[in-house]
Amino acid sequence: MSHELTADEIGIVLSAAVHAPSIHNTQPWRFEVQGPVIDVLLDEQRMLPLEDVSGRAAHIGVGAAALNVRVAAAMLGHESRLAVHPDPARPEVTARVFLFGRSAPIAGLSSLYGEVTRRHTYRGPLLDHPIPAQVQRQLDDAAHYEGAGLHWLDSAARSGLRTMLRQTDDLELHDEDRLHERHTWIGGDRSLDGVPQNALGPSPVRPALVRDLDAGFDSAQRSQAVFETDPSIVVLTTRDEDATAWVRAGAALQRMLLTATSYDLAASFLDQLLEHPEPRYQLRELLGGRTWPQMVIRIGYPAQSLPHPGRRDWRDSLDRWF
Ligand SMILES: Cc1cc2nc3c(=O)[nH]c(=O)nc-3n(C[C@H](O)[C@H](O)[C@H](O)COP(=O)(O)O)c2cc1C
C-alpha cells in the first residue's frame, strides 16, 4: 500500500498539527507536503522578538505540531520518523516527518490521537488531588521517548520557584515593550489566533503558581477564584541547548501533555521563568546544573472547564503540496 497520504488524510494530519500548543497561540508554523514527507517550517512572521528573543518557544511549538503529525499518521497506520533541521540548504525546514509502511494503527502514538483536540492549556484552579505515582511515571516515559527529561519539584524547590516567580513577575509588569508585544496576542475577543480573554480563566484572589498572561490589563472584566495553594510543578529539560533541542523538547512536551490528557490532567505553563536569563539560570542550578529547563509546567486535575482559543484553518498554513 502507498506511503503517500490522500487529500483527506492530509486534512486529518494537518488539522491535528494545528491543534498543538504554541506560545500565545501564535501558531508559528507552515507546512509543505511532498509524497510521504511532511515538513514543518518556522514562520518568522509569527514569532515574538521581545518575549522569545532566541526563538526557543517558537521552536517548541513547531516540535509539538510535528508530534501531532506523527500521532495522526500513526492513527492512519503509518510508522514515522522525525528529523530536525534535515536540510542544510533550507534551514527554514525545522522539522520533517517521514512516513513509512502502512498497516493497522501504530500502537502507542495512535492511542493519543483522541487527546489531540481534548488537550488545552488550563489556567483555572486545580482540585486538591495528588497525581498517582504510576501516572507520573507514564508522563516521565512519554517525555523520555522523545529524548527529554521531567523533574518533579519537591516542596523546597517549589518554594524556591515561588520566590523566583515573584521577582520575575515584577520585572514583567514594568517592561512596557514586552507588555505591548503581549497585548497584540492576548485578551479581548479573538477566534483564529492569540488567547482571548475568556480563555485566560479567573484571576487568583491570592498570589498563585499560575501565570497571569493578562497582567492586570483587562482585569475589571475577569472573575476571581481561589486557587490551590501548592500545585504539582514539573520541569521539562534537555541535555543540549540549541534549536534542535528546542524542537525535540516540543515533541516531548506534546507527547507528555497528550498522555496527561488521557488521564484527565490539565496543564499550564510558567514560561516567564525561561524568558529572562537570570531566573532560567537559577532554575537550571536548582535542578542540579546539568540540564536545560525548556518548560515549567503546572499540572493537576481541573476544577472547572474554560473556553479554548481557536486556530487558523490548516489550509491557511499549507504552502506547498506536490
Ligand atoms: C513554548 C510555550 C510557552 C507557553 N507559555 C505559556 C505561559 O507562560 N503561560 C500560559 O498560560 N500559557 C503558555 N503557553 C500556552 C499557550 O498560550 C497555548 O498553548 C495557546 O494559547 C494555545 O492554546 P491551547 O494550548 O489551549 O490549545 C505556552 C505554550 C508554549 C508552546
PDB file of C-alpha atoms in Angstrom, residues 54-230:
ATOM      1  CA  SER A  54      16.137  33.363  20.982  1.00  0.00           C
ATOM      2  CA  GLY A  55      13.121  31.723  19.297  1.00  0.00           C
ATOM      3  CA  ARG A  56      13.159  28.876  21.870  1.00  0.00           C
ATOM      4  CA  ALA A  57       9.410  28.977  22.481  1.00  0.00           C
ATOM      5  CA  ALA A  58       8.532  29.140  18.761  1.00  0.00           C
ATOM      6  CA  HIS A  59      10.716  26.072  18.062  1.00  0.00           C
ATOM      7  CA  ILE A  60       8.941  24.223  20.886  1.00  0.00           C
ATOM      8  CA  GLY A  61       5.609  24.953  19.180  1.00  0.00           C
ATOM      9  CA  VAL A  62       6.940  23.546  15.892  1.00  0.00           C
ATOM     10  CA  GLY A  63       8.137  20.391  17.694  1.00  0.00           C
ATOM     11  CA  ALA A  64       4.690  19.962  19.272  1.00  0.00           C
ATOM     12  CA  ALA A  65       2.996  20.338  15.865  1.00  0.00           C
ATOM     13  CA  ALA A  66       5.370  17.714  14.393  1.00  0.00           C
ATOM     14  CA  LEU A  67       4.481  15.280  17.197  1.00  0.00           C
ATOM     15  CA  ASN A  68       0.786  15.750  16.394  1.00  0.00           C
ATOM     16  CA  VAL A  69       1.573  14.941  12.741  1.00  0.00           C
ATOM     17  CA  ARG A  70       3.141  11.663  13.909  1.00  0.00           C
ATOM     18  CA  VAL A  71       0.164  10.865  16.173  1.00  0.00           C
ATOM     19  CA  ALA A  72      -2.379  11.393  13.370  1.00  0.00           C
ATOM     20  CA  ALA A  73      -0.203   9.454  10.908  1.00  0.00           C
ATOM     21  CA  ALA A  74       0.021   6.572  13.428  1.00  0.00           C
ATOM     22  CA  MET A  75      -3.763   6.538  13.704  1.00  0.00           C
ATOM     23  CA  LEU A  76      -3.846   6.210   9.876  1.00  0.00           C
ATOM     24  CA  GLY A  77      -1.425   3.272  10.154  1.00  0.00           C
ATOM     25  CA  HIS A  78       1.888   4.939   9.266  1.00  0.00           C
ATOM     26  CA  GLU A  79       5.162   4.334  11.014  1.00  0.00           C
ATOM     27  CA  SER A  80       7.017   7.660  11.082  1.00  0.00           C
ATOM     28  CA  ARG A  81      10.326   9.251  11.996  1.00  0.00           C
ATOM     29  CA  LEU A  82      11.110  12.833  12.998  1.00  0.00           C
ATOM     30  CA  ALA A  83      14.205  14.611  11.672  1.00  0.00           C
ATOM     31  CA  VAL A  84      15.103  18.082  12.950  1.00  0.00           C
ATOM     32  CA  HIS A  85      16.739  20.613  10.589  1.00  0.00           C
ATOM     33  CA  PRO A  86      17.083  17.893   7.927  1.00  0.00           C
ATOM     34  CA  ASP A  87      18.192  20.102   5.015  1.00  0.00           C
ATOM     35  CA  PRO A  88      21.198  22.457   5.407  1.00  0.00           C
ATOM     36  CA  ALA A  89      20.235  24.119   2.091  1.00  0.00           C
ATOM     37  CA  ARG A  90      16.830  25.054   3.551  1.00  0.00           C
ATOM     38  CA  PRO A  91      17.332  25.992   7.215  1.00  0.00           C
ATOM     39  CA  GLU A  92      13.708  27.156   7.427  1.00  0.00           C
ATOM     40  CA  VAL A  93      12.627  23.484   7.291  1.00  0.00           C
ATOM     41  CA  THR A  94      12.610  22.982  11.036  1.00  0.00           C
ATOM     42  CA  ALA A  95      11.052  19.538  11.419  1.00  0.00           C
ATOM     43  CA  ARG A  96      10.497  16.793   8.858  1.00  0.00           C
ATOM     44  CA  VAL A  97       8.261  13.776   9.386  1.00  0.00           C
ATOM     45  CA  PHE A  98       8.966  10.779   7.135  1.00  0.00           C
ATOM     46  CA  LEU A  99       6.085   8.327   6.766  1.00  0.00           C
ATOM     47  CA  PHE A 100       6.728   4.630   6.237  1.00  0.00           C
ATOM     48  CA  GLY A 101       4.754   1.457   5.602  1.00  0.00           C
ATOM     49  CA  ARG A 102       1.114   1.435   6.334  1.00  0.00           C
ATOM     50  CA  SER A 103      -0.658  -1.239   8.344  1.00  0.00           C
ATOM     51  CA  ALA A 104      -3.020  -1.215  11.295  1.00  0.00           C
ATOM     52  CA  PRO A 105      -2.931   1.886  13.560  1.00  0.00           C
ATOM     53  CA  ILE A 106       0.509   2.005  15.203  1.00  0.00           C
ATOM     54  CA  ALA A 107       0.317   1.127  18.909  1.00  0.00           C
ATOM     55  CA  GLY A 108       1.460   3.805  21.348  1.00  0.00           C
ATOM     56  CA  LEU A 109       1.283   7.041  19.379  1.00  0.00           C
ATOM     57  CA  SER A 110      -2.073   6.273  17.720  1.00  0.00           C
ATOM     58  CA  SER A 111      -3.751   5.819  21.120  1.00  0.00           C
ATOM     59  CA  LEU A 112      -3.055   9.529  21.741  1.00  0.00           C
ATOM     60  CA  TYR A 113      -4.991  10.681  18.668  1.00  0.00           C
ATOM     61  CA  GLY A 114      -8.254  11.110  20.620  1.00  0.00           C
ATOM     62  CA  GLU A 115      -6.476  13.507  23.000  1.00  0.00           C
ATOM     63  CA  VAL A 116      -5.283  15.930  20.302  1.00  0.00           C
ATOM     64  CA  THR A 117      -8.435  18.083  20.368  1.00  0.00           C
ATOM     65  CA  ARG A 118      -9.175  17.432  24.079  1.00  0.00           C
ATOM     66  CA  ARG A 119      -5.822  18.840  25.234  1.00  0.00           C
ATOM     67  CA  HIS A 120      -5.857  22.520  26.115  1.00  0.00           C
ATOM     68  CA  THR A 121      -3.909  24.817  28.340  1.00  0.00           C
ATOM     69  CA  TYR A 122      -5.891  25.245  31.563  1.00  0.00           C
ATOM     70  CA  ARG A 123      -5.240  28.349  33.692  1.00  0.00           C
ATOM     71  CA  GLY A 124      -8.056  27.884  36.240  1.00  0.00           C
ATOM     72  CA  PRO A 125      -7.919  26.427  39.769  1.00  0.00           C
ATOM     73  CA  LEU A 126      -6.910  22.785  40.287  1.00  0.00           C
ATOM     74  CA  LEU A 127      -8.520  20.202  42.573  1.00  0.00           C
ATOM     75  CA  ASP A 128      -6.580  19.159  45.611  1.00  0.00           C
ATOM     76  CA  HIS A 129      -5.973  15.579  44.352  1.00  0.00           C
ATOM     77  CA  PRO A 130      -2.418  14.251  44.102  1.00  0.00           C
ATOM     78  CA  ILE A 131      -1.269  12.750  40.792  1.00  0.00           C
ATOM     79  CA  PRO A 132      -0.722   8.991  41.351  1.00  0.00           C
ATOM     80  CA  ALA A 133       2.939   7.902  41.140  1.00  0.00           C
ATOM     81  CA  GLN A 134       2.107   5.431  38.384  1.00  0.00           C
ATOM     82  CA  VAL A 135       0.631   8.266  36.257  1.00  0.00           C
ATOM     83  CA  GLN A 136       3.718  10.403  36.909  1.00  0.00           C
ATOM     84  CA  ARG A 137       5.824   7.521  35.592  1.00  0.00           C
ATOM     85  CA  GLN A 138       3.756   7.387  32.396  1.00  0.00           C
ATOM     86  CA  LEU A 139       4.411  11.092  31.881  1.00  0.00           C
ATOM     87  CA  ASP A 140       8.140  10.573  32.533  1.00  0.00           C
ATOM     88  CA  ASP A 141       8.174   7.808  29.923  1.00  0.00           C
ATOM     89  CA  ALA A 142       6.329   9.984  27.391  1.00  0.00           C
ATOM     90  CA  ALA A 143       8.991  12.712  27.690  1.00  0.00           C
ATOM     91  CA  HIS A 144      11.844  10.146  27.617  1.00  0.00           C
ATOM     92  CA  TYR A 145      10.584   8.602  24.376  1.00  0.00           C
ATOM     93  CA  GLU A 146      11.247  11.965  22.725  1.00  0.00           C
ATOM     94  CA  GLY A 147      14.639  12.442  24.386  1.00  0.00           C
ATOM     95  CA  ALA A 148      13.696  14.861  27.201  1.00  0.00           C
ATOM     96  CA  GLY A 149      13.550  14.548  30.984  1.00  0.00           C
ATOM     97  CA  LEU A 150      10.957  15.541  33.582  1.00  0.00           C
ATOM     98  CA  HIS A 151      11.885  16.858  37.036  1.00  0.00           C
ATOM     99  CA  TRP A 152       9.052  16.856  39.566  1.00  0.00           C
ATOM    100  CA  LEU A 153       9.793  19.657  42.033  1.00  0.00           C
ATOM    101  CA  ASP A 154       9.711  18.837  45.743  1.00  0.00           C
ATOM    102  CA  SER A 155       8.267  21.341  48.192  1.00  0.00           C
ATOM    103  CA  ALA A 156      11.633  23.058  48.839  1.00  0.00           C
ATOM    104  CA  ALA A 157      12.145  23.534  45.101  1.00  0.00           C
ATOM    105  CA  ARG A 158       8.561  24.797  44.671  1.00  0.00           C
ATOM    106  CA  SER A 159       9.168  27.326  47.393  1.00  0.00           C
ATOM    107  CA  GLY A 160      12.369  28.485  45.597  1.00  0.00           C
ATOM    108  CA  LEU A 161      10.344  28.748  42.401  1.00  0.00           C
ATOM    109  CA  ARG A 162       7.752  30.938  44.120  1.00  0.00           C
ATOM    110  CA  THR A 163      10.431  33.469  45.058  1.00  0.00           C
ATOM    111  CA  MET A 164      11.826  33.459  41.526  1.00  0.00           C
ATOM    112  CA  LEU A 165       8.331  33.969  40.123  1.00  0.00           C
ATOM    113  CA  ARG A 166       7.636  36.975  42.348  1.00  0.00           C
ATOM    114  CA  GLN A 167      10.843  38.632  41.163  1.00  0.00           C
ATOM    115  CA  THR A 168      10.228  37.803  37.504  1.00  0.00           C
ATOM    116  CA  ASP A 169       6.580  38.917  37.537  1.00  0.00           C
ATOM    117  CA  ASP A 170       7.728  42.208  38.996  1.00  0.00           C
ATOM    118  CA  LEU A 171      10.216  42.626  36.127  1.00  0.00           C
ATOM    119  CA  GLU A 172       7.463  41.836  33.632  1.00  0.00           C
ATOM    120  CA  LEU A 173       4.983  44.356  34.998  1.00  0.00           C
ATOM    121  CA  HIS A 174       7.456  47.159  34.417  1.00  0.00           C
ATOM    122  CA  ASP A 175       8.528  46.241  30.903  1.00  0.00           C
ATOM    123  CA  GLU A 176       6.244  48.308  28.682  1.00  0.00           C
ATOM    124  CA  ASP A 177       7.669  46.986  25.408  1.00  0.00           C
ATOM    125  CA  ARG A 178       7.130  43.343  26.345  1.00  0.00           C
ATOM    126  CA  LEU A 179       3.631  44.109  27.622  1.00  0.00           C
ATOM    127  CA  HIS A 180       2.824  45.877  24.382  1.00  0.00           C
ATOM    128  CA  GLU A 181       4.009  42.871  22.344  1.00  0.00           C
ATOM    129  CA  ARG A 182       1.994  40.539  24.559  1.00  0.00           C
ATOM    130  CA  HIS A 183      -1.206  42.507  24.181  1.00  0.00           C
ATOM    131  CA  THR A 184      -1.070  42.196  20.412  1.00  0.00           C
ATOM    132  CA  TRP A 185      -1.779  38.476  21.075  1.00  0.00           C
ATOM    133  CA  ILE A 186      -3.599  38.315  24.433  1.00  0.00           C
ATOM    134  CA  GLY A 187      -7.002  39.482  25.652  1.00  0.00           C
ATOM    135  CA  GLY A 188     -10.222  40.736  24.043  1.00  0.00           C
ATOM    136  CA  ASP A 189     -12.204  38.648  21.546  1.00  0.00           C
ATOM    137  CA  ARG A 190     -10.141  36.549  19.149  1.00  0.00           C
ATOM    138  CA  SER A 191     -11.128  33.490  17.188  1.00  0.00           C
ATOM    139  CA  LEU A 192      -8.274  32.419  14.884  1.00  0.00           C
ATOM    140  CA  ASP A 193      -5.112  33.004  16.897  1.00  0.00           C
ATOM    141  CA  GLY A 194      -3.907  34.637  20.110  1.00  0.00           C
ATOM    142  CA  VAL A 195      -5.516  33.973  23.502  1.00  0.00           C
ATOM    143  CA  PRO A 196      -8.967  35.556  24.001  1.00  0.00           C
ATOM    144  CA  GLN A 197      -9.814  36.988  27.377  1.00  0.00           C
ATOM    145  CA  ASN A 198     -12.292  34.185  28.215  1.00  0.00           C
ATOM    146  CA  ALA A 199      -9.530  31.532  27.873  1.00  0.00           C
ATOM    147  CA  LEU A 200      -7.370  33.254  30.481  1.00  0.00           C
ATOM    148  CA  GLY A 201      -9.538  31.930  33.297  1.00  0.00           C
ATOM    149  CA  PRO A 202     -10.307  33.713  36.542  1.00  0.00           C
ATOM    150  CA  SER A 203      -7.673  35.813  38.227  1.00  0.00           C
ATOM    151  CA  PRO A 204      -6.421  34.363  41.527  1.00  0.00           C
ATOM    152  CA  VAL A 205      -7.700  36.029  44.716  1.00  0.00           C
ATOM    153  CA  ARG A 206      -4.279  35.475  46.319  1.00  0.00           C
ATOM    154  CA  PRO A 207      -0.932  35.051  44.508  1.00  0.00           C
ATOM    155  CA  ALA A 208      -0.893  31.579  42.896  1.00  0.00           C
ATOM    156  CA  LEU A 209       1.533  29.482  40.873  1.00  0.00           C
ATOM    157  CA  VAL A 210      -0.193  30.329  37.610  1.00  0.00           C
ATOM    158  CA  ARG A 211       0.908  32.850  35.018  1.00  0.00           C
ATOM    159  CA  ASP A 212      -1.484  35.749  34.674  1.00  0.00           C
ATOM    160  CA  LEU A 213      -0.965  36.439  30.973  1.00  0.00           C
ATOM    161  CA  ASP A 214      -3.321  39.366  31.186  1.00  0.00           C
ATOM    162  CA  ALA A 215      -1.054  41.079  33.749  1.00  0.00           C
ATOM    163  CA  GLY A 216      -3.795  43.372  35.009  1.00  0.00           C
ATOM    164  CA  PHE A 217      -4.754  44.684  31.576  1.00  0.00           C
ATOM    165  CA  ASP A 218      -8.377  43.524  31.312  1.00  0.00           C
ATOM    166  CA  SER A 219      -8.800  42.660  34.991  1.00  0.00           C
ATOM    167  CA  ALA A 220     -12.028  44.630  35.514  1.00  0.00           C
ATOM    168  CA  GLN A 221     -13.826  42.129  33.257  1.00  0.00           C
ATOM    169  CA  ARG A 222     -12.410  38.975  34.852  1.00  0.00           C
ATOM    170  CA  SER A 223     -13.955  36.872  37.577  1.00  0.00           C
ATOM    171  CA  GLN A 224     -11.843  35.893  40.558  1.00  0.00           C
ATOM    172  CA  ALA A 225     -11.272  32.479  42.137  1.00  0.00           C
ATOM    173  CA  VAL A 226      -9.430  30.874  44.999  1.00  0.00           C
ATOM    174  CA  PHE A 227      -6.622  28.719  43.598  1.00  0.00           C
ATOM    175  CA  GLU A 228      -4.921  25.654  45.065  1.00  0.00           C
ATOM    176  CA  THR A 229      -2.056  26.549  47.391  1.00  0.00           C
ATOM    177  CA  ASP A 230       0.642  24.145  46.229  1.00  0.00           C
TER     178      ASP A 230
END
